[in-house]
Amino acid sequence: MSAEKPTGPLAGLRVLDVSTILAGPLACQILGDYGAEVIKIEHPRLGDALRNHGLAKDGVPLWWKMLSRNKRTVGLYLGDPEGADIFLQLVETADVVVENFRPGKLESWGLGYDVLSERNPGLVLARITGFGQTGPYRTRPGFGTLAESMSGFAEITGLPDGPPTLPPFGLADGIAGMAAASAITMALYHRDAHGGQGQIIDQNILEPIVTALGPQPIWYDQLRHIQQRTGNRSGNNAPRNTYRTKDDRWVAISTSANVIAERVLRLVGHPEVIDEPWFSSGRERAQHADELDAYVGDWIAARTRDEVLAAFEEAEAAVAPVYNVAELMDDPHVQATDMITEVEDEDLGPVRMQNVLFRMSETPGSIRWTGRGLGADTDDVLAGELGVPGERLAELKERGVIG
């Protein structure tokens, strides 16, 4: 593990990550990237189930290496009274606890916020669950897939004559994790800038993706409009679609701005439609998507992807290639901006992964190390920082309380 001192806007903060797949660990990864000291607390025998998710190389879990970067790992069972007592000692040193147990689980272990805040009044407790701490669904198991379904995302995704479509990755969890990181920093600002106390953040997975889906609720409230599946098209502008090139590649086009739509139609040889009364409105252009897609699609189909991209760039029209991950990582802009960065890993050597989420001129974040083995830092934290005697550590390990 790198001995590099944390830097960034959150340097000096301590976060206890007792969450598992996926939103909570992502929130803590973001905090760690920007300087917070994150201690990942896992069941000493089972660990975070993320260790068994996704692909592995020579038995080394790769997703874990990315999502648990910048975290020290401690194996500690909170359901044991002695484990709970050690956790409370850590809480006294912490600024934030992030958990995603079912509502009431911490309380059943004697670790409700009343107990935690008595030991540390400034503590921010972020509770991330599928449906939140209140309401009739509060005790239901909650996963991102359920939020993607209930939010309306799946209902509007896919072809008009096809089934509702779920994303093949943790979309709702990812959005919720970023939302939780934002909420945590707000709570810390309130505490530190305004002399406030700690507080509870009740973050569910459903609400952030509902927000990301945009104006659907107000459209329904005021117009009783229910958005339908339109494939790659948009009801707000056209042409907007993916188009196949002569060399069997794909590009995507968006014309949210009228001036971009005008440039595209001039480029593909149909400037006459620009004078149509309907062309100046994105929503009305969307009603003529068949016509516009034919013009654009025929022009693109007669050219290679490189030719299309070069022509669009020269015309200052909006286009992007449809990449797979290999193409993304080879892209010159991605490489020049270090969007995918290289990090040294203790098991795998140099590995590439996403860089920090955003760039800050004065307080940049950093990746100091990748995900660690289960319990790799238990002795260092419990003995070195809390002063737990060696004989007690040995006894707790024997009993499976720590690992």
mmCIF file of C-alpha atoms in Angstrom:
data_model
loop_
_atom_site.group_PDB
_atom_site.id
_atom_site.type_symbol
_atom_site.label_atom_id
_atom_site.label_comp_id
_atom_site.label_asym_id
_atom_site.label_seq_id
_atom_site.Cartn_x
_atom_site.Cartn_y
_atom_site.Cartn_z
ATOM 1 C CA MET A 1 0.000 0.000 0.000
ATOM 2 C CA SER A 2 1.269 3.461 -0.875
ATOM 3 C CA ALA A 3 2.443 5.581 2.035
ATOM 4 C CA GLU A 4 1.518 8.720 0.110
ATOM 5 C CA LYS A 5 -0.273 11.202 2.343
ATOM 6 C CA PRO A 6 -3.861 11.871 1.241
ATOM 7 C CA THR A 7 -4.393 15.172 -0.513
ATOM 8 C CA GLY A 8 -7.493 16.841 -1.834
ATOM 9 C CA PRO A 9 -10.406 18.825 -0.454
ATOM 10 C CA LEU A 10 -11.410 16.073 2.004
ATOM 11 C CA ALA A 11 -7.965 15.408 3.471
ATOM 12 C CA GLY A 12 -8.263 15.004 7.235
ATOM 13 C CA LEU A 13 -11.717 13.403 7.170
ATOM 14 C CA ARG A 14 -12.232 9.793 8.237
ATOM 15 C CA VAL A 15 -14.965 7.640 6.686
ATOM 16 C CA LEU A 16 -16.055 4.216 7.908
ATOM 17 C CA ASP A 17 -17.436 2.236 4.978
ATOM 18 C CA VAL A 18 -19.621 -0.578 6.269
ATOM 19 C CA SER A 19 -21.651 -0.796 3.066
ATOM 20 C CA THR A 20 -21.656 -3.471 0.377
ATOM 21 C CA ILE A 21 -22.528 -3.628 -3.328
ATOM 22 C CA LEU A 22 -22.699 -1.003 -4.894
ATOM 23 C CA ALA A 23 -23.905 2.532 -4.179
ATOM 24 C CA GLY A 24 -22.340 2.890 -0.732
ATOM 25 C CA PRO A 25 -18.877 1.653 -1.732
ATOM 26 C CA LEU A 26 -18.921 3.987 -4.751
ATOM 27 C CA ALA A 27 -19.792 6.969 -2.545
ATOM 28 C CA CYS A 28 -16.865 6.070 -0.289
ATOM 29 C CA GLN A 29 -14.549 5.561 -3.264
ATOM 30 C CA ILE A 30 -15.332 9.103 -4.435
ATOM 31 C CA LEU A 31 -14.677 10.503 -0.956
ATOM 32 C CA GLY A 32 -11.416 8.566 -0.780
ATOM 33 C CA ASP A 33 -10.330 9.793 -4.194
ATOM 34 C CA TYR A 34 -10.573 13.345 -2.887
ATOM 35 C CA GLY A 35 -8.501 12.818 0.206
ATOM 36 C CA ALA A 36 -10.746 11.267 2.850
ATOM 37 C CA GLU A 37 -9.238 8.416 4.847
ATOM 38 C CA VAL A 38 -11.619 5.520 4.217
ATOM 39 C CA ILE A 39 -11.648 2.402 6.373
ATOM 40 C CA LYS A 40 -13.560 -0.413 4.713
ATOM 41 C CA ILE A 41 -15.154 -2.637 7.372
ATOM 42 C CA GLU A 42 -16.225 -6.084 6.185
ATOM 43 C CA HIS A 43 -17.469 -9.305 7.688
ATOM 44 C CA PRO A 44 -14.190 -11.002 8.718
ATOM 45 C CA ARG A 45 -15.033 -14.260 6.940
ATOM 46 C CA LEU A 46 -17.409 -13.349 4.101
ATOM 47 C CA GLY A 47 -16.148 -9.915 3.132
ATOM 48 C CA ASP A 48 -18.036 -7.640 0.782
ATOM 49 C CA ALA A 49 -19.847 -9.721 -1.852
ATOM 50 C CA LEU A 50 -18.363 -7.410 -4.478
ATOM 51 C CA ARG A 51 -15.167 -9.423 -4.093
ATOM 52 C CA ASN A 52 -16.967 -12.205 -5.972
ATOM 53 C CA HIS A 53 -18.626 -10.013 -8.608
ATOM 54 C CA GLY A 54 -17.464 -9.640 -12.165
ATOM 55 C CA LEU A 55 -14.305 -10.884 -13.797
ATOM 56 C CA ALA A 56 -11.115 -11.954 -12.051
ATOM 57 C CA LYS A 57 -7.537 -12.443 -13.212
ATOM 58 C CA ASP A 58 -5.686 -15.354 -11.593
ATOM 59 C CA GLY A 59 -8.290 -15.286 -8.839
ATOM 60 C CA VAL A 60 -7.855 -11.556 -8.213
ATOM 61 C CA PRO A 61 -11.214 -9.693 -8.425
ATOM 62 C CA LEU A 62 -10.832 -6.756 -10.812
ATOM 63 C CA TRP A 63 -13.947 -4.726 -9.967
ATOM 64 C CA TRP A 64 -12.870 -4.768 -6.341
ATOM 65 C CA LYS A 65 -9.506 -3.281 -7.266
ATOM 66 C CA MET A 66 -11.252 -0.233 -8.728
ATOM 67 C CA LEU A 67 -14.172 0.296 -6.346
ATOM 68 C CA SER A 68 -12.147 -0.232 -3.171
ATOM 69 C CA ARG A 69 -9.175 1.905 -4.108
ATOM 70 C CA ASN A 70 -7.893 4.330 -1.472
ATOM 71 C CA LYS A 71 -9.512 2.256 1.298
ATOM 72 C CA ARG A 72 -7.889 0.405 4.168
ATOM 73 C CA THR A 73 -9.641 -2.868 4.970
ATOM 74 C CA VAL A 74 -10.632 -4.162 8.391
ATOM 75 C CA GLY A 75 -12.409 -7.445 9.066
ATOM 76 C CA LEU A 76 -14.900 -6.812 11.884
ATOM 77 C CA TYR A 77 -18.247 -8.442 12.736
ATOM 78 C CA LEU A 78 -20.590 -5.776 14.085
ATOM 79 C CA GLY A 79 -23.154 -8.315 15.246
ATOM 80 C CA ASP A 80 -20.887 -9.471 18.086
ATOM 81 C CA PRO A 81 -20.947 -7.263 21.214
ATOM 82 C CA GLU A 82 -17.161 -7.021 21.244
ATOM 83 C CA GLY A 83 -17.132 -6.244 17.548
ATOM 84 C CA ALA A 84 -19.757 -3.557 18.130
ATOM 85 C CA ASP A 85 -17.651 -2.096 20.942
ATOM 86 C CA ILE A 86 -14.602 -1.871 18.671
ATOM 87 C CA PHE A 87 -16.756 -0.251 16.013
ATOM 88 C CA LEU A 88 -17.894 2.380 18.513
ATOM 89 C CA GLN A 89 -14.271 3.150 19.310
ATOM 90 C CA LEU A 90 -13.696 3.725 15.593
ATOM 91 C CA VAL A 91 -16.830 5.871 15.398
ATOM 92 C CA GLU A 92 -15.304 8.194 17.991
ATOM 93 C CA THR A 93 -12.480 8.890 15.521
ATOM 94 C CA ALA A 94 -14.656 9.233 12.410
ATOM 95 C CA ASP A 95 -16.537 11.955 10.570
ATOM 96 C CA VAL A 96 -18.771 9.736 8.432
ATOM 97 C CA VAL A 97 -20.261 6.256 8.537
ATOM 98 C CA VAL A 98 -21.766 4.821 5.349
ATOM 99 C CA GLU A 99 -23.986 1.742 5.667
ATOM 100 C CA ASN A 100 -26.582 -0.076 3.578
ATOM 101 C CA PHE A 101 -28.023 -2.677 5.921
ATOM 102 C CA ARG A 102 -31.775 -3.144 5.976
ATOM 103 C CA PRO A 103 -33.526 -0.545 8.129
ATOM 104 C CA GLY A 104 -33.293 -1.549 11.779
ATOM 105 C CA LYS A 105 -30.230 -3.776 11.419
ATOM 106 C CA LEU A 106 -27.777 -1.362 13.052
ATOM 107 C CA GLU A 107 -30.300 -0.790 15.835
ATOM 108 C CA SER A 108 -30.565 -4.547 16.432
ATOM 109 C CA TRP A 109 -26.818 -4.551 17.116
ATOM 110 C CA GLY A 110 -27.110 -1.620 19.505
ATOM 111 C CA LEU A 111 -25.557 0.698 16.921
ATOM 112 C CA GLY A 112 -28.424 3.031 16.056
ATOM 113 C CA TYR A 113 -27.711 6.696 15.448
ATOM 114 C CA ASP A 114 -28.712 7.545 19.015
ATOM 115 C CA VAL A 115 -25.811 5.406 20.238
ATOM 116 C CA LEU A 116 -23.373 6.523 17.551
ATOM 117 C CA SER A 117 -24.098 10.226 18.010
ATOM 118 C CA GLU A 118 -23.778 9.938 21.778
ATOM 119 C CA ARG A 119 -20.220 8.789 21.231
ATOM 120 C CA ASN A 120 -19.628 11.318 18.434
ATOM 121 C CA PRO A 121 -22.149 14.196 18.112
ATOM 122 C CA GLY A 122 -20.556 15.404 14.880
ATOM 123 C CA LEU A 123 -20.970 12.085 13.087
ATOM 124 C CA VAL A 124 -22.690 12.001 9.690
ATOM 125 C CA LEU A 125 -24.452 8.676 9.131
ATOM 126 C CA ALA A 126 -25.324 7.976 5.486
ATOM 127 C CA ARG A 127 -27.891 5.187 5.219
ATOM 128 C CA ILE A 128 -28.232 3.886 1.653
ATOM 129 C CA THR A 129 -31.038 1.419 0.970
ATOM 130 C CA GLY A 130 -33.305 0.429 -1.877
ATOM 131 C CA PHE A 131 -36.367 2.293 -0.645
ATOM 132 C CA GLY A 132 -35.242 4.398 2.314
ATOM 133 C CA GLN A 133 -35.798 4.294 6.053
ATOM 134 C CA THR A 134 -39.534 5.124 5.920
ATOM 135 C CA GLY A 135 -42.556 4.157 3.855
ATOM 136 C CA PRO A 136 -44.312 0.845 3.132
ATOM 137 C CA TYR A 137 -41.387 -0.559 1.105
ATOM 138 C CA ARG A 138 -38.687 0.249 3.650
ATOM 139 C CA THR A 139 -38.038 -3.409 4.575
ATOM 140 C CA ARG A 140 -38.019 -4.755 1.027
ATOM 141 C CA PRO A 141 -34.737 -5.954 -0.436
ATOM 142 C CA GLY A 142 -33.616 -3.201 -2.771
ATOM 143 C CA PHE A 143 -31.276 -3.410 -5.735
ATOM 144 C CA GLY A 144 -30.480 -1.082 -8.600
ATOM 145 C CA THR A 145 -32.398 -3.286 -11.033
ATOM 146 C CA LEU A 146 -35.590 -2.655 -9.084
ATOM 147 C CA ALA A 147 -34.998 1.094 -9.149
ATOM 148 C CA GLU A 148 -34.298 1.011 -12.887
ATOM 149 C CA SER A 149 -37.621 -0.750 -13.301
ATOM 150 C CA MET A 150 -39.782 1.320 -10.932
ATOM 151 C CA SER A 151 -38.299 4.679 -11.913
ATOM 152 C CA GLY A 152 -39.576 4.454 -15.463
ATOM 153 C CA PHE A 153 -36.123 4.008 -16.986
ATOM 154 C CA ALA A 154 -36.778 0.487 -18.282
ATOM 155 C CA GLU A 155 -40.224 1.461 -19.569
ATOM 156 C CA ILE A 156 -38.834 4.160 -21.893
ATOM 157 C CA THR A 157 -35.700 2.236 -22.931
ATOM 158 C CA GLY A 158 -35.690 -0.022 -25.977
ATOM 159 C CA LEU A 159 -37.473 -0.193 -29.293
ATOM 160 C CA PRO A 160 -41.156 0.815 -29.535
ATOM 161 C CA ASP A 161 -42.238 -2.748 -30.363
ATOM 162 C CA GLY A 162 -39.781 -4.397 -27.955
ATOM 163 C CA PRO A 163 -39.805 -5.117 -24.230
ATOM 164 C CA PRO A 164 -38.767 -2.677 -21.493
ATOM 165 C CA THR A 165 -34.981 -2.786 -21.343
ATOM 166 C CA LEU A 166 -32.701 -2.804 -18.306
ATOM 167 C CA PRO A 167 -29.119 -1.495 -18.449
ATOM 168 C CA PRO A 168 -26.382 -4.156 -18.434
ATOM 169 C CA PHE A 169 -24.550 -2.416 -15.586
ATOM 170 C CA GLY A 170 -25.307 -0.811 -12.221
ATOM 171 C CA LEU A 171 -26.832 2.427 -13.493
ATOM 172 C CA ALA A 172 -29.151 3.238 -10.585
ATOM 173 C CA ASP A 173 -26.535 2.230 -8.020
ATOM 174 C CA GLY A 174 -23.941 4.404 -9.726
ATOM 175 C CA ILE A 175 -26.215 7.449 -9.746
ATOM 176 C CA ALA A 176 -27.158 6.822 -6.104
ATOM 177 C CA GLY A 177 -23.505 6.512 -5.102
ATOM 178 C CA MET A 178 -22.642 9.855 -6.660
ATOM 179 C CA ALA A 179 -25.720 11.421 -5.050
ATOM 180 C CA ALA A 180 -24.719 10.036 -1.659
ATOM 181 C CA ALA A 181 -21.203 11.463 -1.961
ATOM 182 C CA SER A 182 -22.765 14.860 -2.692
ATOM 183 C CA ALA A 183 -25.138 14.584 0.276
ATOM 184 C CA ILE A 184 -22.275 13.647 2.599
ATOM 185 C CA THR A 185 -20.217 16.674 1.599
ATOM 186 C CA MET A 186 -23.269 18.914 2.130
ATOM 187 C CA ALA A 187 -23.772 17.493 5.623
ATOM 188 C CA LEU A 188 -20.106 18.024 6.438
ATOM 189 C CA TYR A 189 -20.247 21.602 5.161
ATOM 190 C CA HIS A 190 -23.271 22.269 7.366
ATOM 191 C CA ARG A 191 -21.453 20.804 10.358
ATOM 192 C CA ASP A 192 -18.138 22.550 9.807
ATOM 193 C CA ALA A 193 -19.087 25.854 8.194
ATOM 194 C CA HIS A 194 -22.263 26.572 10.134
ATOM 195 C CA GLY A 195 -21.455 25.049 13.497
ATOM 196 C CA GLY A 196 -24.062 22.326 13.045
ATOM 197 C CA GLN A 197 -24.198 18.838 14.434
ATOM 198 C CA GLY A 198 -23.904 15.541 12.644
ATOM 199 C CA GLN A 199 -26.998 14.150 11.011
ATOM 200 C CA ILE A 200 -28.560 11.173 9.264
ATOM 201 C CA ILE A 201 -28.697 11.010 5.477
ATOM 202 C CA ASP A 202 -31.544 8.802 4.265
ATOM 203 C CA GLN A 203 -30.512 7.960 0.699
ATOM 204 C CA ASN A 204 -32.505 5.458 -1.326
ATOM 205 C CA ILE A 205 -31.553 4.119 -4.750
ATOM 206 C CA LEU A 206 -34.841 4.989 -6.445
ATOM 207 C CA GLU A 207 -34.929 8.779 -6.063
ATOM 208 C CA PRO A 208 -31.639 9.704 -7.794
ATOM 209 C CA ILE A 209 -32.513 7.858 -10.998
ATOM 210 C CA VAL A 210 -36.010 9.386 -10.947
ATOM 211 C CA THR A 211 -34.289 12.785 -10.830
ATOM 212 C CA ALA A 212 -31.923 11.810 -13.646
ATOM 213 C CA LEU A 213 -34.876 10.872 -15.856
ATOM 214 C CA GLY A 214 -35.852 14.527 -16.071
ATOM 215 C CA PRO A 215 -39.268 16.148 -16.524
ATOM 216 C CA GLN A 216 -41.479 13.052 -16.737
ATOM 217 C CA PRO A 217 -43.357 13.692 -13.454
ATOM 218 C CA ILE A 218 -44.222 17.303 -14.278
ATOM 219 C CA TRP A 219 -45.189 16.339 -17.820
ATOM 220 C CA TYR A 220 -47.578 13.776 -16.399
ATOM 221 C CA ASP A 221 -48.846 16.099 -13.672
ATOM 222 C CA GLN A 222 -49.689 18.929 -16.026
ATOM 223 C CA LEU A 223 -50.402 17.166 -19.330
ATOM 224 C CA ARG A 224 -51.020 13.516 -18.406
ATOM 225 C CA HIS A 225 -48.209 12.729 -20.841
ATOM 226 C CA ILE A 226 -46.523 9.337 -20.423
ATOM 227 C CA GLN A 227 -43.250 8.981 -22.321
ATOM 228 C CA GLN A 228 -43.043 5.963 -24.613
ATOM 229 C CA ARG A 229 -40.152 3.895 -25.929
ATOM 230 C CA THR A 230 -38.578 5.470 -29.008
ATOM 231 C CA GLY A 231 -35.406 3.434 -29.431
ATOM 232 C CA ASN A 232 -32.476 5.745 -30.092
ATOM 233 C CA ARG A 233 -34.709 8.584 -31.166
ATOM 234 C CA SER A 234 -35.756 11.489 -28.979
ATOM 235 C CA GLY A 235 -39.099 13.221 -28.701
ATOM 236 C CA ASN A 236 -37.242 16.496 -28.205
ATOM 237 C CA ASN A 237 -35.111 16.752 -31.344
ATOM 238 C CA ALA A 238 -34.169 15.120 -34.639
ATOM 239 C CA PRO A 239 -32.051 13.899 -36.247
ATOM 240 C CA ARG A 240 -30.950 12.019 -33.142
ATOM 241 C CA ASN A 241 -30.001 8.393 -33.619
ATOM 242 C CA THR A 242 -27.197 5.930 -34.268
ATOM 243 C CA TYR A 243 -26.229 5.400 -37.907
ATOM 244 C CA ARG A 244 -24.242 2.645 -39.612
ATOM 245 C CA THR A 245 -21.257 3.671 -41.737
ATOM 246 C CA LYS A 246 -19.927 2.169 -44.955
ATOM 247 C CA ASP A 247 -17.295 0.192 -43.050
ATOM 248 C CA ASP A 248 -19.922 -1.314 -40.727
ATOM 249 C CA ARG A 249 -19.174 0.964 -37.793
ATOM 250 C CA TRP A 250 -21.608 3.220 -35.969
ATOM 251 C CA VAL A 251 -21.817 6.897 -35.072
ATOM 252 C CA ALA A 252 -24.280 8.833 -32.918
ATOM 253 C CA ILE A 253 -25.735 12.257 -33.685
ATOM 254 C CA SER A 254 -27.634 14.735 -31.543
ATOM 255 C CA THR A 255 -29.156 18.024 -32.700
ATOM 256 C CA SER A 256 -30.507 19.522 -29.480
ATOM 257 C CA ALA A 257 -29.492 22.979 -30.731
ATOM 258 C CA ASN A 258 -31.174 24.267 -33.892
ATOM 259 C CA VAL A 259 -27.901 25.572 -35.302
ATOM 260 C CA ILE A 260 -26.419 22.075 -35.085
ATOM 261 C CA ALA A 261 -29.433 20.620 -36.895
ATOM 262 C CA GLU A 262 -28.950 23.166 -39.660
ATOM 263 C CA ARG A 263 -25.268 22.278 -40.045
ATOM 264 C CA VAL A 264 -26.050 18.570 -40.221
ATOM 265 C CA LEU A 265 -28.665 18.937 -42.942
ATOM 266 C CA ARG A 266 -26.438 21.220 -44.979
ATOM 267 C CA LEU A 267 -23.601 18.721 -44.626
ATOM 268 C CA VAL A 268 -25.677 15.786 -45.862
ATOM 269 C CA GLY A 269 -26.955 17.737 -48.865
ATOM 270 C CA HIS A 270 -30.487 18.704 -47.840
ATOM 271 C CA PRO A 271 -30.429 22.393 -46.989
ATOM 272 C CA GLU A 272 -33.961 22.789 -48.360
ATOM 273 C CA VAL A 273 -35.556 21.315 -45.234
ATOM 274 C CA ILE A 274 -34.051 24.060 -43.087
ATOM 275 C CA ASP A 275 -36.657 26.453 -44.509
ATOM 276 C CA GLU A 276 -39.568 24.217 -43.545
ATOM 277 C CA PRO A 277 -41.780 25.850 -40.856
ATOM 278 C CA TRP A 278 -41.347 22.837 -38.575
ATOM 279 C CA PHE A 279 -37.549 22.721 -38.707
ATOM 280 C CA SER A 280 -36.908 25.490 -36.170
ATOM 281 C CA SER A 281 -38.496 23.473 -33.352
ATOM 282 C CA GLY A 282 -36.723 20.415 -31.976
ATOM 283 C CA ARG A 283 -39.998 18.829 -30.941
ATOM 284 C CA GLU A 284 -41.499 19.371 -34.392
ATOM 285 C CA ARG A 285 -38.359 18.046 -36.051
ATOM 286 C CA ALA A 286 -38.831 14.911 -33.979
ATOM 287 C CA GLN A 287 -42.203 14.423 -35.685
ATOM 288 C CA HIS A 288 -40.327 14.273 -39.002
ATOM 289 C CA ALA A 289 -37.673 11.843 -37.757
ATOM 290 C CA ASP A 290 -38.281 9.303 -40.528
ATOM 291 C CA GLU A 291 -37.527 11.877 -43.206
ATOM 292 C CA LEU A 292 -34.505 13.357 -41.429
ATOM 293 C CA ASP A 293 -33.065 9.953 -40.504
ATOM 294 C CA ALA A 294 -33.278 8.892 -44.136
ATOM 295 C CA TYR A 295 -31.321 11.945 -45.290
ATOM 296 C CA VAL A 296 -28.651 11.552 -42.651
ATOM 297 C CA GLY A 297 -28.531 7.768 -42.728
ATOM 298 C CA ASP A 298 -28.084 7.544 -46.493
ATOM 299 C CA TRP A 299 -25.243 10.069 -46.429
ATOM 300 C CA ILE A 300 -23.452 8.295 -43.581
ATOM 301 C CA ALA A 301 -23.954 4.844 -45.110
ATOM 302 C CA ALA A 302 -21.958 5.936 -48.172
ATOM 303 C CA ARG A 303 -18.875 6.873 -46.104
ATOM 304 C CA THR A 304 -16.472 5.257 -43.668
ATOM 305 C CA ARG A 305 -16.577 6.183 -40.021
ATOM 306 C CA ASP A 306 -13.367 8.182 -40.253
ATOM 307 C CA GLU A 307 -14.757 10.113 -43.219
ATOM 308 C CA VAL A 308 -17.981 10.855 -41.372
ATOM 309 C CA LEU A 309 -16.199 12.032 -38.236
ATOM 310 C CA ALA A 310 -13.842 14.260 -40.215
ATOM 311 C CA ALA A 311 -16.673 15.844 -42.207
ATOM 312 C CA PHE A 312 -18.788 16.495 -39.119
ATOM 313 C CA GLU A 313 -15.834 18.035 -37.303
ATOM 314 C CA GLU A 314 -15.106 20.337 -40.235
ATOM 315 C CA ALA A 315 -18.794 21.340 -40.341
ATOM 316 C CA GLU A 316 -18.829 21.904 -36.545
ATOM 317 C CA ALA A 317 -21.708 19.471 -36.197
ATOM 318 C CA ALA A 318 -22.150 17.166 -33.206
ATOM 319 C CA VAL A 319 -21.168 13.544 -33.724
ATOM 320 C CA ALA A 320 -19.429 10.794 -31.776
ATOM 321 C CA PRO A 321 -18.287 7.291 -32.638
ATOM 322 C CA VAL A 322 -20.065 4.416 -30.910
ATOM 323 C CA TYR A 323 -17.192 2.861 -28.998
ATOM 324 C CA ASN A 324 -16.599 -0.356 -27.170
ATOM 325 C CA VAL A 325 -14.329 -0.144 -24.148
ATOM 326 C CA ALA A 326 -11.186 -0.996 -26.126
ATOM 327 C CA GLU A 327 -11.832 1.896 -28.511
ATOM 328 C CA LEU A 328 -12.592 4.226 -25.619
ATOM 329 C CA MET A 329 -9.267 3.440 -23.970
ATOM 330 C CA ASP A 330 -7.396 3.973 -27.243
ATOM 331 C CA ASP A 331 -9.060 7.308 -28.003
ATOM 332 C CA PRO A 332 -6.515 10.169 -28.170
ATOM 333 C CA HIS A 333 -8.692 12.568 -26.162
ATOM 334 C CA VAL A 334 -9.235 9.983 -23.421
ATOM 335 C CA GLN A 335 -5.494 9.336 -23.311
ATOM 336 C CA ALA A 336 -4.495 13.010 -23.399
ATOM 337 C CA THR A 337 -6.798 13.875 -20.491
ATOM 338 C CA ASP A 338 -5.794 10.762 -18.473
ATOM 339 C CA MET A 339 -9.462 9.783 -18.206
ATOM 340 C CA ILE A 340 -8.337 6.174 -17.869
ATOM 341 C CA THR A 341 -5.239 6.209 -15.703
ATOM 342 C CA GLU A 342 -2.596 3.670 -14.746
ATOM 343 C CA VAL A 343 -2.154 2.621 -11.116
ATOM 344 C CA GLU A 344 0.300 0.187 -9.544
ATOM 345 C CA ASP A 345 -1.394 -2.810 -7.888
ATOM 346 C CA GLU A 346 0.287 -5.053 -5.334
ATOM 347 C CA ASP A 347 -1.109 -8.219 -6.970
ATOM 348 C CA LEU A 348 -1.333 -7.390 -10.658
ATOM 349 C CA GLY A 349 1.324 -4.761 -11.253
ATOM 350 C CA PRO A 350 0.223 -1.810 -13.408
ATOM 351 C CA VAL A 351 -3.541 -1.689 -14.020
ATOM 352 C CA ARG A 352 -5.706 0.849 -15.815
ATOM 353 C CA MET A 353 -8.991 2.147 -14.441
ATOM 354 C CA GLN A 354 -11.181 5.247 -14.407
ATOM 355 C CA ASN A 355 -9.461 8.316 -13.015
ATOM 356 C CA VAL A 356 -11.020 10.522 -10.320
ATOM 357 C CA LEU A 357 -14.518 11.724 -11.141
ATOM 358 C CA PHE A 358 -13.762 15.408 -11.718
ATOM 359 C CA ARG A 359 -10.727 17.667 -11.916
ATOM 360 C CA MET A 360 -10.072 20.453 -9.408
ATOM 361 C CA SER A 361 -7.354 23.037 -9.988
ATOM 362 C CA GLU A 362 -6.360 23.626 -6.355
ATOM 363 C CA THR A 363 -7.332 20.400 -4.582
ATOM 364 C CA PRO A 364 -7.039 17.542 -7.080
ATOM 365 C CA GLY A 365 -7.897 14.026 -6.054
ATOM 366 C CA SER A 366 -5.677 10.993 -6.522
ATOM 367 C CA ILE A 367 -5.594 7.200 -6.577
ATOM 368 C CA ARG A 368 -3.079 6.189 -3.945
ATOM 369 C CA TRP A 369 -3.616 2.435 -4.022
ATOM 370 C CA THR A 370 -6.046 -0.149 -5.360
ATOM 371 C CA GLY A 371 -8.451 -2.432 -3.512
ATOM 372 C CA ARG A 372 -6.835 -4.354 -0.659
ATOM 373 C CA GLY A 373 -7.183 -7.904 0.608
ATOM 374 C CA LEU A 374 -9.794 -8.772 3.246
ATOM 375 C CA GLY A 375 -8.557 -7.630 6.654
ATOM 376 C CA ALA A 376 -5.249 -6.371 5.293
ATOM 377 C CA ASP A 377 -5.235 -3.453 7.718
ATOM 378 C CA THR A 378 -7.061 -4.947 10.726
ATOM 379 C CA ASP A 379 -4.024 -5.153 12.989
ATOM 380 C CA ASP A 380 -2.716 -1.762 11.903
ATOM 381 C CA VAL A 381 -6.000 -0.019 12.698
ATOM 382 C CA LEU A 382 -7.083 -1.901 15.802
ATOM 383 C CA ALA A 383 -3.697 -2.320 17.474
ATOM 384 C CA GLY A 384 -1.849 0.638 16.019
ATOM 385 C CA GLU A 385 -4.623 3.215 16.369
ATOM 386 C CA LEU A 386 -7.044 1.903 19.002
ATOM 387 C CA GLY A 387 -4.413 0.224 21.124
ATOM 388 C CA VAL A 388 -6.165 -3.155 21.245
ATOM 389 C CA PRO A 389 -3.692 -5.548 22.936
ATOM 390 C CA GLY A 390 -2.183 -8.341 20.875
ATOM 391 C CA GLU A 391 -3.630 -11.096 23.066
ATOM 392 C CA ARG A 392 -7.123 -9.682 22.650
ATOM 393 C CA LEU A 393 -6.660 -9.439 18.887
ATOM 394 C CA ALA A 394 -5.638 -13.100 18.795
ATOM 395 C CA GLU A 395 -8.662 -14.113 20.855
ATOM 396 C CA LEU A 396 -11.062 -12.078 18.665
ATOM 397 C CA LYS A 397 -9.576 -13.605 15.529
ATOM 398 C CA GLU A 398 -10.016 -17.080 17.004
ATOM 399 C CA ARG A 399 -13.685 -16.307 17.648
ATOM 400 C CA GLY A 400 -14.216 -14.856 14.170
ATOM 401 C CA VAL A 401 -15.036 -11.357 15.430
ATOM 402 C CA ILE A 402 -12.171 -9.828 13.494
ATOM 403 C CA GLY A 403 -10.169 -11.013 10.544
#
